[in-house]
Amino acid sequence: MESQTASSNQMIPSNDWTQNVNNWNQQPMNYNSMNNIPESSVTQKPPSFNNAMIGGDSSKFSPNFVASQPLQYQYPSSSSQQQFQSFNSMNMPVSTQTSLKQVDDKLNNQMSSLSLNNDSMNNQNQLFNQQPKLYPTDNNFQSKTFSDASYPSYNLSNTTVGRTDSINHQSVSSKSNQQFQQSLVTDSGQQMQSNSQQPSNLKSSIPHQQNIPTQNIAPPIPVPQHNNFGYDGQPIAKQLQSQPLSTNSWNSGASSQIPSTNNYDQQNGSYYHNFPTPNAYQNPGQIPSSGPIGSMNTQYNYQQQSMFNNNRYPPPPMLSNNQMSSTGGMSSGLGSGQFSPMAQQQQNKLDPEAMPSVVQVLNEDKSKFESNNNVLFCTSIPAAIPPQVTTILDNENQIIQDGGSASPIFLRPTIYQVPVNEDNLKISDIPFGTVIKPFDDQEVERKIYVPISPSEIIRCNRCKAYMNPYNRFIDGGRRFQCSLCHHLTEVSPSYFSDLDHIGQRLDKHQRPELCLGSYEFIATEEYCRNSVSNNRRPHLIFACELTETSKPILNILTKNLIEIIKNFPRDPSNPEAPPPMFGFLTYNSKIQIYDILNNGHAHVVCDLSMPFSPMNTFLIDPLIHMDKIENFLLNLPHLYANEELDMQTILGPVIEAALMSTQVDVNNWINQCLINKIVNDQQQNITYETIPAGKIYLFHCTLPTFGDAETPGRLKQRWAHSPDEIRKLLGTDKEKTVLAPDLNKYYIQLGQKCVTDYASGVELFLFPSKSNGTFLDIATLGELVRLTGTGSIFKFYNDFSEAFLTDLKYSLFSSYAFDCVLKVRTSTGIRPHDYIGNFYSRSLNDIECAAINTNTNFCIEFKYDDKLQEDEHVVIQAGILYTSLSGQRRVRIHNIALASCQQIGDVYRNSCCDTIVNLMARNAVYNLRNGNKTIQQTKESIVNRVINIFTAYRKHCAQPGSSLGQLILPETLKILPMYICGLLKCDAIDGGPEMTPDDKAFAQLKLIGSSVSMSQLFLYPKLTKIEYENENEDSELKYLHIRCSGYKLNTPAMAYVLENGFYIILMLTTSGCTNLKFLKGLFGPNVDSVTKIQIDQPLPHLLTPESLSINKFFRKIENDRKCSYKVHIIRQGIDKSESVFRSFLYEDQKMITRSVGESKLEGLSYVDLLCHLHKEIRAQIN
């Protein structure tokens, strides 16, 4: 709901930043005073972005590598010089290649013709190991030697799995039972042996090559240490002038660190114009050093040219029969890997350690961005692939600097290079979308700051896009060209500024909207409801069930709310503003609304069909009446302590009564005010109403069954069978009869009314009784919170203490925006097509939310309308109109510019696996929950899409001549099969009779609204190994993130911690249960035996090193996830609940507890899924 015109009126925020702007205006700007930046890099003319001044002049930089041009490398003078064959246009970047098991005798016969003899392989391997490492003359490439993207081989009974260097599918022979070890090649060319030494009788077929000299890269530009928030006293100019020199800033489209093949990058370079010219690639014959650059350990690498006719790597020596092998496939920028399932005997097993590891990928990404300065990553134009979400969480003390595109915290697309032609995207079947998170909890913690622009709101006259850094000013600054629709718009006199010699506005670094990817405007009247800009601050209402079951909740809630309200946070952008208004009510079969200003008098509402109270002092200001709030909360439990309360309750009318009371509250001084307005030259009195925004918190225990069929919001048990019989339907095609919302659409309509009429969100805190199997119909009640935008349901079983209070504080303190409208605009040629998340939409273009918090995010998928222009960026702009915590109406803008491309290989190179998985998971659960697909159809749809993605990669990107016996995966998506394996097993989709209907509905709602970091956790639980650093008595505990597989539990450890997004399981190992130091340190001095551990009690907080360390570890998890976790304790080999722990080891095969018919996708292990994918890919290719 955005205005179609922009007002010239300005509302200047009263903050320090405005004062700094005034100070800057009084001082001349020196635009060439950039630290350590050569003058040439400052004055050079940037390349054209549809005639827009963005990036750097391509003529000033070394050219990018063009795949279609011959590339030759010069070696030092030596008798052993070798001339490698140049790549042709079909050679694509190196792919992740690893081999897998295929239990298929027919496959063995097909591949037997590709076998090589051992002697030939040994000679070829020696030749390969002595070849110097080659690198391209391009700065976009990350250094990884051949072994970096590989996985070491392991001794198996009949099979060795690992990274090899040639296609080697040998027939089964007597040597297949022999054990072998594969040598690893390091960056320096040295060999690191595995458990056994290599045979000494191997001789090299060529002389030893000398090391190629390297060229040092210029040191990075220092980042000022005072810029802790990415925006400070003189933020914009300094931020852009002092950015670290990092590869992602140079990268042409992005972070893949490999040469782009699109014309725009080859012509314009896409270097940010404030960066000095890189000088690492001046001579094609020289190889740059791979030392750290800026804030990243930047390395460069490219595929070696083969000396053999088949253009494949020679294999290492002593490969066993039926061994998996790999070739140089498409270079994906970060290395690549491939897997070759072979025809094996049924008893043979592949080593899961040889499969692509999620843990390894996350650790490598963390090391890649590891640095000592305070900047973790700097965004660029066009945007580069950012760090993994886990890397950002683990480096919480470092910031992501805004370099012109929005931070990946706010915007994270699925692909960072968009194909010009829609056909390429359809062929790849990679989803094109983005995850938008308008706000982040780091803003509440004051770690990041999105600036408020003092400017008036300037928008394109045609598409209504807001001013952004990608717009081009022409005609001396009197007009600007929209970066989305290319329409020319006149610049208002109040916004006019002269241009410098390169076409940039002189005040560019003084206006956030001209140089940053994220910023805000103060909204004028036309952006407010009923054109009333002076909205009162939002309200927060607490409604607690008042029955015999809920008495413990009422006692704990009233006891702790006093301190919460006293310390309630202020608006981060306006900290001097007062806190929200508060209101209180209770309910059972009636509604009690409390008038705290009048000694806490309760107005009882009995008419549930019209739950209205005429009381106009419902809301209370904590700044003025905190003493009355405190007295009321202390006395409330005593009012009902000796009364016999109802056992039945209502719910829907409670929400209506509370929100209707806010409409007539005396604090709404704007409501029903008379505004003088001239109409037809006559003065008339017109009543203007505004809708107070806010949120209501419901604390609920029982199913709302009170009343008759006419009672609003009444629910009932939807089946007459026993709970066990209903559970048997879960996981089958009939589960939709259990999980579908109630046919009476009362709560759906109430949720829509909360958005449109009351602008108030709803959050549910549910307390079902686990002993009697209480059913609360979360599938129906969940629609209430989903439509209002919060999507927040908290569920606690028989636990009304610490976990409940922690989640309540997180929820309250993350309340950030109210009465929100989100609009996504894109460049001409694409448009938003589908939205997934928690919201209500009255039109196809806008989504509305009554309230959202710092965890709220939306998933948007895009669709092509026309062919894109290759020499232009693809711009995505998300604008959200909202009311802040202080009652101020604002517009927040997030922008990102993506490079365009023509080659399908660029799409794979610049894919973001985490975002793709998030979008696929939410799509799958959304269709399943709406009844559009059955569970079996959902799983088949997921797997078929993955097959299409990898089949297209194999057809269009893999090296020609690669054997069909190899499963070739792109580097950026090599762990996609593991996430898909977890998606097929997660509770939201695969939950069966072991769950309750409420549990599964709860899991589905969580996944539909999950952020990228949470979806990653849902689909691949985090398994941590706890052990002592050494055997000394004063040794401390250490924590190691390991693969989520059962075979990892066989290593010595004190305990294992599994985090799956819903709870934490602490499993004490056999060693931990017998280690007295560990037991006493964790559970107390009286626990000297495993039988004395009280697993039903919370983990104690002691002053011992073990207790302090583990509890600190758990607090870190909760702080990262912004939610509380109940810790479940399990003793290995003793407690039956160990099976629950193992059911979340998603790399292993899952035990099926229901009938699945002829499905081939049930409970597949990671290895089995890879084999299935390979089989289907081969079938499609054939």
PDB file of C-alpha atoms in Angstrom, residues 12-164:
ATOM      1  CA  ILE A  12      14.329  14.986   9.328  1.00  0.00           C
ATOM      2  CA  PRO A  13      15.057  12.403  12.044  1.00  0.00           C
ATOM      3  CA  SER A  14      16.566  13.843  15.177  1.00  0.00           C
ATOM      4  CA  ASN A  15      19.709  11.790  15.466  1.00  0.00           C
ATOM      5  CA  ASP A  16      23.433  12.253  15.388  1.00  0.00           C
ATOM      6  CA  TRP A  17      23.674  11.258  11.766  1.00  0.00           C
ATOM      7  CA  THR A  18      21.696  14.333  10.691  1.00  0.00           C
ATOM      8  CA  GLN A  19      24.039  16.556  12.632  1.00  0.00           C
ATOM      9  CA  ASN A  20      26.981  14.901  10.927  1.00  0.00           C
ATOM     10  CA  VAL A  21      25.403  15.575   7.563  1.00  0.00           C
ATOM     11  CA  ASN A  22      25.076  19.246   8.467  1.00  0.00           C
ATOM     12  CA  ASN A  23      28.714  19.300   9.472  1.00  0.00           C
ATOM     13  CA  TRP A  24      29.715  17.673   6.192  1.00  0.00           C
ATOM     14  CA  ASN A  25      27.747  20.260   4.228  1.00  0.00           C
ATOM     15  CA  GLN A  26      29.836  23.000   5.811  1.00  0.00           C
ATOM     16  CA  GLN A  27      33.116  21.414   4.781  1.00  0.00           C
ATOM     17  CA  PRO A  28      34.382  20.843   1.238  1.00  0.00           C
ATOM     18  CA  MET A  29      34.585  17.217   0.229  1.00  0.00           C
ATOM     19  CA  ASN A  30      37.884  15.848  -1.022  1.00  0.00           C
ATOM     20  CA  TYR A  31      36.855  13.005  -3.284  1.00  0.00           C
ATOM     21  CA  ASN A  32      40.410  11.931  -4.055  1.00  0.00           C
ATOM     22  CA  SER A  33      41.568  11.583  -0.469  1.00  0.00           C
ATOM     23  CA  MET A  34      41.151   7.841  -0.336  1.00  0.00           C
ATOM     24  CA  ASN A  35      43.659   6.039   1.785  1.00  0.00           C
ATOM     25  CA  ASN A  36      46.224   4.052  -0.141  1.00  0.00           C
ATOM     26  CA  ILE A  37      44.291   4.296  -3.412  1.00  0.00           C
ATOM     27  CA  PRO A  38      46.217   5.407  -6.499  1.00  0.00           C
ATOM     28  CA  GLU A  39      44.974   8.528  -8.195  1.00  0.00           C
ATOM     29  CA  SER A  40      44.323   6.581 -11.360  1.00  0.00           C
ATOM     30  CA  SER A  41      41.871   4.337  -9.587  1.00  0.00           C
ATOM     31  CA  VAL A  42      39.945   7.338  -8.309  1.00  0.00           C
ATOM     32  CA  THR A  43      39.694   9.331 -11.475  1.00  0.00           C
ATOM     33  CA  GLN A  44      39.079   6.485 -13.875  1.00  0.00           C
ATOM     34  CA  LYS A  45      35.725   6.371 -15.594  1.00  0.00           C
ATOM     35  CA  PRO A  46      33.561   3.429 -14.537  1.00  0.00           C
ATOM     36  CA  PRO A  47      31.955   1.162 -17.123  1.00  0.00           C
ATOM     37  CA  SER A  48      28.475   1.737 -18.393  1.00  0.00           C
ATOM     38  CA  PHE A  49      25.532  -0.010 -16.790  1.00  0.00           C
ATOM     39  CA  ASN A  50      23.023   0.962 -19.433  1.00  0.00           C
ATOM     40  CA  ASN A  51      24.934   4.224 -19.439  1.00  0.00           C
ATOM     41  CA  ALA A  52      24.940   4.179 -15.620  1.00  0.00           C
ATOM     42  CA  MET A  53      28.125   4.992 -13.762  1.00  0.00           C
ATOM     43  CA  ILE A  54      28.755   1.801 -11.816  1.00  0.00           C
ATOM     44  CA  GLY A  55      31.847  -0.334 -11.525  1.00  0.00           C
ATOM     45  CA  GLY A  56      35.261   0.362 -13.033  1.00  0.00           C
ATOM     46  CA  ASP A  57      36.562   1.055 -16.493  1.00  0.00           C
ATOM     47  CA  SER A  58      37.434  -2.195 -18.194  1.00  0.00           C
ATOM     48  CA  SER A  59      40.283  -0.540 -20.009  1.00  0.00           C
ATOM     49  CA  LYS A  60      41.980   0.220 -16.718  1.00  0.00           C
ATOM     50  CA  PHE A  61      42.117  -3.363 -15.594  1.00  0.00           C
ATOM     51  CA  SER A  62      43.656  -6.576 -16.765  1.00  0.00           C
ATOM     52  CA  PRO A  63      41.261  -8.493 -19.029  1.00  0.00           C
ATOM     53  CA  ASN A  64      39.230 -11.399 -17.816  1.00  0.00           C
ATOM     54  CA  PHE A  65      39.926 -14.880 -19.085  1.00  0.00           C
ATOM     55  CA  VAL A  66      37.701 -15.838 -21.997  1.00  0.00           C
ATOM     56  CA  ALA A  67      36.954 -19.524 -22.133  1.00  0.00           C
ATOM     57  CA  SER A  68      36.657 -19.616 -25.895  1.00  0.00           C
ATOM     58  CA  GLN A  69      40.150 -18.209 -26.476  1.00  0.00           C
ATOM     59  CA  PRO A  70      43.243 -20.419 -26.507  1.00  0.00           C
ATOM     60  CA  LEU A  71      45.199 -20.259 -23.294  1.00  0.00           C
ATOM     61  CA  GLN A  72      48.819 -21.337 -23.047  1.00  0.00           C
ATOM     62  CA  TYR A  73      51.195 -21.249 -20.127  1.00  0.00           C
ATOM     63  CA  GLN A  74      54.917 -20.635 -20.320  1.00  0.00           C
ATOM     64  CA  TYR A  75      57.144 -22.733 -18.093  1.00  0.00           C
ATOM     65  CA  PRO A  76      60.626 -21.926 -16.818  1.00  0.00           C
ATOM     66  CA  SER A  77      63.476 -22.979 -19.030  1.00  0.00           C
ATOM     67  CA  SER A  78      63.958 -26.649 -18.389  1.00  0.00           C
ATOM     68  CA  SER A  79      64.487 -29.780 -20.372  1.00  0.00           C
ATOM     69  CA  SER A  80      61.222 -30.979 -18.972  1.00  0.00           C
ATOM     70  CA  GLN A  81      59.086 -28.134 -20.280  1.00  0.00           C
ATOM     71  CA  GLN A  82      55.691 -29.311 -21.404  1.00  0.00           C
ATOM     72  CA  GLN A  83      53.221 -27.448 -23.532  1.00  0.00           C
ATOM     73  CA  PHE A  84      49.683 -28.084 -22.459  1.00  0.00           C
ATOM     74  CA  GLN A  85      46.773 -28.114 -24.820  1.00  0.00           C
ATOM     75  CA  SER A  86      44.600 -25.038 -24.664  1.00  0.00           C
ATOM     76  CA  PHE A  87      41.003 -25.121 -23.637  1.00  0.00           C
ATOM     77  CA  ASN A  88      38.405 -24.872 -26.328  1.00  0.00           C
ATOM     78  CA  SER A  89      35.029 -23.256 -25.915  1.00  0.00           C
ATOM     79  CA  MET A  90      33.518 -26.489 -24.661  1.00  0.00           C
ATOM     80  CA  ASN A  91      35.835 -26.797 -21.685  1.00  0.00           C
ATOM     81  CA  MET A  92      33.992 -25.627 -18.636  1.00  0.00           C
ATOM     82  CA  PRO A  93      35.234 -25.125 -15.068  1.00  0.00           C
ATOM     83  CA  VAL A  94      36.394 -28.055 -12.905  1.00  0.00           C
ATOM     84  CA  SER A  95      33.488 -29.949 -11.272  1.00  0.00           C
ATOM     85  CA  THR A  96      33.296 -31.766  -8.020  1.00  0.00           C
ATOM     86  CA  GLN A  97      33.665 -35.359  -8.981  1.00  0.00           C
ATOM     87  CA  THR A  98      33.452 -38.315  -6.682  1.00  0.00           C
ATOM     88  CA  SER A  99      32.482 -41.901  -7.191  1.00  0.00           C
ATOM     89  CA  LEU A 100      29.620 -43.821  -5.680  1.00  0.00           C
ATOM     90  CA  LYS A 101      28.366 -47.372  -5.455  1.00  0.00           C
ATOM     91  CA  GLN A 102      25.796 -48.640  -7.899  1.00  0.00           C
ATOM     92  CA  VAL A 103      24.539 -52.080  -7.034  1.00  0.00           C
ATOM     93  CA  ASP A 104      23.738 -52.837 -10.626  1.00  0.00           C
ATOM     94  CA  ASP A 105      25.351 -55.667 -12.570  1.00  0.00           C
ATOM     95  CA  LYS A 106      24.329 -54.144 -15.860  1.00  0.00           C
ATOM     96  CA  LEU A 107      26.239 -50.988 -15.021  1.00  0.00           C
ATOM     97  CA  ASN A 108      29.400 -52.991 -14.449  1.00  0.00           C
ATOM     98  CA  ASN A 109      29.240 -54.448 -17.941  1.00  0.00           C
ATOM     99  CA  GLN A 110      28.780 -51.025 -19.501  1.00  0.00           C
ATOM    100  CA  MET A 111      31.844 -49.605 -17.796  1.00  0.00           C
ATOM    101  CA  SER A 112      34.190 -52.525 -18.165  1.00  0.00           C
ATOM    102  CA  SER A 113      35.246 -51.236 -21.574  1.00  0.00           C
ATOM    103  CA  LEU A 114      36.671 -48.112 -19.933  1.00  0.00           C
ATOM    104  CA  SER A 115      39.179 -49.963 -17.808  1.00  0.00           C
ATOM    105  CA  LEU A 116      42.853 -49.078 -17.720  1.00  0.00           C
ATOM    106  CA  ASN A 117      45.703 -51.290 -16.672  1.00  0.00           C
ATOM    107  CA  ASN A 118      47.500 -50.607 -13.432  1.00  0.00           C
ATOM    108  CA  ASP A 119      50.872 -49.900 -14.997  1.00  0.00           C
ATOM    109  CA  SER A 120      49.467 -47.232 -17.248  1.00  0.00           C
ATOM    110  CA  MET A 121      47.687 -45.647 -14.348  1.00  0.00           C
ATOM    111  CA  ASN A 122      50.777 -45.633 -12.164  1.00  0.00           C
ATOM    112  CA  ASN A 123      52.876 -43.944 -14.827  1.00  0.00           C
ATOM    113  CA  GLN A 124      50.206 -41.398 -15.531  1.00  0.00           C
ATOM    114  CA  ASN A 125      49.839 -40.612 -11.872  1.00  0.00           C
ATOM    115  CA  GLN A 126      53.517 -39.931 -11.419  1.00  0.00           C
ATOM    116  CA  LEU A 127      53.378 -37.679 -14.428  1.00  0.00           C
ATOM    117  CA  PHE A 128      50.467 -35.809 -12.933  1.00  0.00           C
ATOM    118  CA  ASN A 129      52.026 -35.392  -9.507  1.00  0.00           C
ATOM    119  CA  GLN A 130      55.103 -33.750 -10.981  1.00  0.00           C
ATOM    120  CA  GLN A 131      53.246 -31.282 -13.126  1.00  0.00           C
ATOM    121  CA  PRO A 132      53.355 -27.734 -11.778  1.00  0.00           C
ATOM    122  CA  LYS A 133      50.087 -26.175 -10.703  1.00  0.00           C
ATOM    123  CA  LEU A 134      48.600 -23.910 -13.354  1.00  0.00           C
ATOM    124  CA  TYR A 135      46.564 -20.818 -12.790  1.00  0.00           C
ATOM    125  CA  PRO A 136      44.678 -18.547 -15.181  1.00  0.00           C
ATOM    126  CA  THR A 137      45.471 -14.930 -15.771  1.00  0.00           C
ATOM    127  CA  ASP A 138      42.362 -13.803 -14.017  1.00  0.00           C
ATOM    128  CA  ASN A 139      41.658 -12.519 -10.556  1.00  0.00           C
ATOM    129  CA  ASN A 140      38.231 -14.091 -10.305  1.00  0.00           C
ATOM    130  CA  PHE A 141      39.480 -17.511  -9.470  1.00  0.00           C
ATOM    131  CA  GLN A 142      39.950 -19.060  -6.066  1.00  0.00           C
ATOM    132  CA  SER A 143      43.022 -21.129  -5.494  1.00  0.00           C
ATOM    133  CA  LYS A 144      42.383 -24.757  -4.831  1.00  0.00           C
ATOM    134  CA  THR A 145      44.720 -27.496  -5.836  1.00  0.00           C
ATOM    135  CA  PHE A 146      43.390 -30.688  -7.279  1.00  0.00           C
ATOM    136  CA  SER A 147      43.237 -32.324  -3.884  1.00  0.00           C
ATOM    137  CA  ASP A 148      41.368 -29.458  -2.246  1.00  0.00           C
ATOM    138  CA  ALA A 149      38.087 -30.447  -3.820  1.00  0.00           C
ATOM    139  CA  SER A 150      38.705 -34.127  -3.354  1.00  0.00           C
ATOM    140  CA  TYR A 151      38.099 -36.683  -0.667  1.00  0.00           C
ATOM    141  CA  PRO A 152      40.777 -39.145   0.457  1.00  0.00           C
ATOM    142  CA  SER A 153      40.299 -42.816  -0.248  1.00  0.00           C
ATOM    143  CA  TYR A 154      39.798 -45.376   2.488  1.00  0.00           C
ATOM    144  CA  ASN A 155      40.456 -49.081   2.803  1.00  0.00           C
ATOM    145  CA  LEU A 156      37.321 -51.075   2.193  1.00  0.00           C
ATOM    146  CA  SER A 157      36.717 -54.768   1.814  1.00  0.00           C
ATOM    147  CA  ASN A 158      36.398 -54.704  -1.952  1.00  0.00           C
ATOM    148  CA  THR A 159      36.265 -51.048  -2.871  1.00  0.00           C
ATOM    149  CA  THR A 160      38.343 -47.929  -2.447  1.00  0.00           C
ATOM    150  CA  VAL A 161      36.438 -44.678  -2.651  1.00  0.00           C
ATOM    151  CA  GLY A 162      38.109 -41.353  -3.127  1.00  0.00           C
ATOM    152  CA  ARG A 163      39.386 -38.703  -5.450  1.00  0.00           C
ATOM    153  CA  THR A 164      41.319 -40.024  -8.434  1.00  0.00           C
TER     154      THR A 164
END
